[in-house]
Amino acid sequence: MSDYKYLIRFYLLGFIQKSTSRAENYIKRFGGDDTQVKKNRKTIDKLDEIFAPLSEEVIELIRLRFVDELNINEVAKQKGLSYSTVQRLCVEPIKQVKKVAKEYKN
């Protein structure tokens, strides 16, 4: 699975937020280097900016694609939509997440 797919999955499942919060608490309590925590927090903020304005319908389509790992045809069939509608609704947020994933990797 590619970096952006993991990023979408972990964001939607709350894993990034939970692990970052735990790391922040650890650093506050015991000290240490917070470089990665700051990087994670920036990534979470960028993902929040991408996902916050999306409708529940679009988030559900993306969740089905990247959490449940359905292909576009399966998502379309399950939601009673056409392939092109699912693709059109999801393409821009996914493109934005790909950009965030590239930034995170560097």
Coordinates of N, CA and C in Angstrom, one line a residue:
M1 N 0.8 -1.2 0.0 CA 0.0 0.0 0.0 C 0.9 1.2 0.0
S2 N 0.5 2.2 -0.8 CA 1.4 3.4 -0.9 C 1.3 4.3 0.3
D3 N 2.2 5.3 0.4 CA 2.3 6.2 1.5 C 1.0 6.9 1.7
Y4 N 0.4 7.5 0.6 CA -0.8 8.3 0.8 C -2.0 7.4 1.2
K5 N -2.0 6.1 0.8 CA -3.1 5.3 1.2 C -3.0 5.0 2.7
Y6 N -1.8 4.7 3.2 CA -1.6 4.5 4.7 C -2.0 5.8 5.4
L7 N -1.6 7.0 4.9 CA -1.9 8.2 5.5 C -3.4 8.4 5.6
I8 N -4.1 8.2 4.6 CA -5.6 8.3 4.6 C -6.2 7.4 5.6
R9 N -5.8 6.1 5.6 CA -6.3 5.1 6.5 C -6.0 5.5 7.9
F10 N -4.8 5.8 8.3 CA -4.4 6.1 9.6 C -5.0 7.4 10.1
Y11 N -5.2 8.3 9.2 CA -5.9 9.6 9.6 C -7.4 9.3 9.9
L12 N -8.1 8.6 9.0 CA -9.5 8.3 9.2 C -9.7 7.4 10.5
L13 N -8.8 6.5 10.8 CA -9.0 5.7 11.9 C -8.5 6.4 13.2
G14 N -7.9 7.5 13.1 CA -7.4 8.3 14.3 C -6.1 7.8 14.8
F15 N -5.4 6.9 14.1 CA -4.1 6.4 14.6 C -3.0 7.5 14.7
I16 N -3.0 8.4 13.7 CA -1.9 9.5 13.7 C -2.2 10.4 14.9
Q17 N -3.4 10.8 15.1 CA -3.7 11.7 16.2 C -3.4 11.0 17.6
K18 N -3.8 9.8 17.7 CA -3.6 9.1 19.0 C -2.1 8.9 19.3
S19 N -1.3 8.5 18.3 CA 0.1 8.2 18.5 C 0.8 9.5 18.8
T20 N 0.4 10.6 18.1 CA 1.1 11.9 18.3 C 0.7 12.5 19.6
S21 N -0.5 12.3 20.1 CA -0.9 12.8 21.4 C -0.1 12.0 22.5
R22 N 0.0 10.7 22.3 CA 0.8 9.9 23.3 C 2.3 10.4 23.3
A23 N 2.9 10.6 22.1 CA 4.2 11.1 22.1 C 4.4 12.5 22.7
E24 N 3.4 13.4 22.5 CA 3.5 14.7 23.1 C 3.4 14.6 24.6
N25 N 2.6 13.8 25.1 CA 2.5 13.6 26.6 C 3.8 13.0 27.1
Y26 N 4.3 12.1 26.4 CA 5.6 11.5 26.9 C 6.7 12.5 26.9
I27 N 6.8 13.3 25.9 CA 7.8 14.4 25.8 C 7.6 15.4 26.9
K28 N 6.4 15.8 27.2 CA 6.1 16.8 28.2 C 6.5 16.2 29.6
R29 N 6.3 14.9 29.8 CA 6.5 14.3 31.1 C 8.0 14.0 31.3
F30 N 8.7 13.5 30.2 CA 10.0 13.0 30.4 C 11.1 13.7 29.6
G31 N 10.6 14.6 28.7 CA 11.5 15.4 27.8 C 11.9 14.5 26.6
G32 N 12.7 15.1 25.8 CA 13.2 14.4 24.6 C 13.0 15.3 23.3
D33 N 13.4 14.7 22.2 CA 13.3 15.4 21.0 C 11.9 15.4 20.4
D34 N 11.4 16.6 20.1 CA 10.0 16.6 19.6 C 9.9 16.9 18.1
T35 N 11.0 16.8 17.4 CA 11.0 17.0 16.0 C 9.9 16.2 15.2
Q36 N 9.9 14.9 15.5 CA 8.9 14.1 14.8 C 7.5 14.4 15.2
V37 N 7.3 14.7 16.5 CA 6.0 15.1 17.0 C 5.5 16.4 16.3
K38 N 6.4 17.4 16.1 CA 6.0 18.6 15.4 C 5.6 18.3 14.0
K39 N 6.4 17.4 13.3 CA 6.2 17.1 12.0 C 4.8 16.4 11.8
N40 N 4.5 15.5 12.8 CA 3.2 14.8 12.8 C 2.1 15.7 13.0
R41 N 2.3 16.7 13.9 CA 1.2 17.6 14.2 C 0.9 18.5 13.0
K42 N 1.9 18.9 12.2 CA 1.7 19.7 11.0 C 1.0 18.9 10.0
T43 N 1.3 17.6 9.9 CA 0.7 16.7 8.9 C -0.8 16.5 9.3
I44 N -1.1 16.4 10.6 CA -2.5 16.3 11.0 C -3.3 17.5 10.7
D45 N -2.6 18.7 10.9 CA -3.3 19.9 10.6 C -3.6 20.1 9.1
K46 N -2.7 19.6 8.3 CA -2.9 19.7 6.8 C -4.0 18.7 6.4
L47 N -4.0 17.6 7.0 CA -5.1 16.6 6.7 C -6.5 17.1 7.2
D48 N -6.5 17.7 8.4 CA -7.7 18.3 8.9 C -8.2 19.4 7.9
E49 N -7.3 20.2 7.3 CA -7.7 21.2 6.3 C -8.3 20.5 5.1
I50 N -7.8 19.4 4.7 CA -8.4 18.6 3.5 C -9.7 18.0 3.8
F51 N -9.8 17.3 5.0 CA -11.0 16.5 5.3 C -12.2 17.3 5.9
A52 N -11.9 18.4 6.6 CA -12.9 19.2 7.3 C -14.0 19.7 6.4
P53 N -13.7 20.2 5.2 CA -14.8 20.8 4.4 C -15.5 19.7 3.6
L54 N -15.1 18.5 3.6 CA -15.7 17.4 2.8 C -17.1 17.0 3.4
S55 N -18.0 16.7 2.6 CA -19.3 16.2 3.1 C -19.1 14.8 3.7
E56 N -20.1 14.4 4.5 CA -20.0 13.1 5.1 C -20.1 12.0 4.0
E57 N -20.8 12.3 2.9 CA -20.8 11.4 1.8 C -19.4 11.1 1.2
V58 N -18.7 12.2 1.0 CA -17.4 12.0 0.4 C -16.4 11.3 1.3
I59 N -16.5 11.7 2.6 CA -15.7 11.0 3.6 C -16.0 9.5 3.6
E60 N -17.2 9.2 3.5 CA -17.6 7.8 3.5 C -17.1 7.1 2.3
L61 N -17.1 7.7 1.2 CA -16.6 7.1 -0.1 C -15.1 6.8 0.1
I62 N -14.4 7.8 0.6 CA -12.9 7.7 0.9 C -12.7 6.6 1.9
R63 N -13.5 6.6 3.0 CA -13.3 5.5 4.0 C -13.5 4.1 3.4
L64 N -14.5 4.0 2.5 CA -14.7 2.7 1.9 C -13.5 2.3 1.0
R65 N -13.0 3.3 0.3 CA -11.8 3.0 -0.5 C -10.6 2.6 0.2
F66 N -10.3 3.4 1.3 CA -9.0 3.3 1.9 C -8.9 2.6 3.3
V67 N -10.1 2.5 4.0 CA -10.1 1.8 5.2 C -10.7 0.3 4.9
D68 N -11.8 0.3 4.2 CA -12.3 -1.0 3.8 C -11.7 -1.6 2.6
E69 N -10.8 -0.9 2.0 CA -10.0 -1.3 0.8 C -10.9 -1.8 -0.4
L70 N -12.0 -1.2 -0.6 CA -12.8 -1.5 -1.8 C -12.3 -0.8 -3.0
N71 N -12.4 -1.3 -4.2 CA -12.1 -0.6 -5.4 C -13.2 0.3 -5.8
I72 N -13.0 1.2 -6.7 CA -14.0 2.2 -7.1 C -15.3 1.6 -7.5
N73 N -15.2 0.5 -8.3 CA -16.4 -0.2 -8.7 C -17.3 -0.7 -7.6
E74 N -16.6 -1.3 -6.6 CA -17.3 -1.8 -5.4 C -17.9 -0.7 -4.6
V75 N -17.2 0.4 -4.4 CA -17.8 1.6 -3.7 C -19.0 2.1 -4.4
A76 N -18.9 2.3 -5.7 CA -20.0 2.8 -6.5 C -21.2 1.9 -6.4
K77 N -21.0 0.6 -6.5 CA -22.1 -0.4 -6.4 C -22.8 -0.3 -5.0
Q78 N -21.9 -0.3 -4.0 CA -22.5 -0.3 -2.6 C -23.2 1.0 -2.3
K79 N -22.8 2.1 -2.9 CA -23.5 3.4 -2.6 C -24.5 3.8 -3.7
G80 N -24.7 3.0 -4.7 CA -25.6 3.3 -5.7 C -25.2 4.5 -6.6
L81 N -23.9 4.6 -6.8 CA -23.4 5.7 -7.6 C -22.7 5.1 -8.8
S82 N -22.4 6.0 -9.8 CA -21.6 5.5 -10.9 C -20.1 5.6 -10.6
Y83 N -19.3 4.9 -11.3 CA -17.9 4.9 -11.2 C -17.4 6.3 -11.3
S84 N -17.8 7.0 -12.3 CA -17.3 8.4 -12.6 C -17.7 9.3 -11.4
T85 N -18.8 9.1 -10.8 CA -19.2 10.0 -9.7 C -18.3 9.8 -8.5
V86 N -18.1 8.5 -8.2 CA -17.2 8.2 -7.1 C -15.8 8.8 -7.3
Q87 N -15.3 8.6 -8.5 CA -14.0 9.1 -8.9 C -13.9 10.6 -8.8
R88 N -15.0 11.3 -9.4 CA -15.0 12.8 -9.4 C -15.0 13.3 -8.0
L89 N -15.8 12.7 -7.1 CA -16.0 13.2 -5.7 C -14.7 13.0 -4.9
C90 N -13.9 12.0 -5.2 CA -12.7 11.7 -4.4 C -11.4 12.2 -5.0
V91 N -11.4 12.5 -6.2 CA -10.1 12.8 -6.9 C -9.3 14.0 -6.3
E92 N -10.0 15.1 -6.0 CA -9.3 16.3 -5.5 C -8.7 16.0 -4.1
P93 N -9.5 15.6 -3.1 CA -9.0 15.3 -1.8 C -7.8 14.3 -1.8
I94 N -7.9 13.3 -2.6 CA -6.9 12.3 -2.7 C -5.6 12.9 -3.3
K95 N -5.8 13.8 -4.3 CA -4.6 14.5 -4.9 C -3.9 15.3 -3.8
Q96 N -4.7 16.0 -3.0 CA -4.2 16.8 -1.9 C -3.4 16.0 -0.8
V97 N -4.0 14.8 -0.5 CA -3.3 13.9 0.4 C -2.0 13.4 -0.1
K98 N -2.0 13.1 -1.4 CA -0.7 12.7 -2.0 C 0.4 13.7 -1.9
K99 N 0.0 15.0 -2.0 CA 0.9 16.1 -1.9 C 1.4 16.1 -0.4
V100 N 0.5 16.0 0.5 CA 0.9 16.0 2.0 C 1.8 14.8 2.2
A101 N 1.5 13.6 1.7 CA 2.4 12.4 1.9 C 3.8 12.6 1.4
K102 N 3.9 13.3 0.2 CA 5.2 13.6 -0.3 C 6.0 14.5 0.6
E103 N 5.3 15.6 1.1 CA 6.0 16.5 2.0 C 6.4 15.8 3.3
Y104 N 5.5 14.9 3.8 CA 5.8 14.2 5.0 C 7.1 13.3 4.9
K105 N 7.2 12.7 3.7 CA 8.3 11.8 3.5 C 9.6 12.5 3.4
N106 N 9.6 13.7 3.0 CA 10.9 14.5 2.8 C 11.3 15.1 4.1

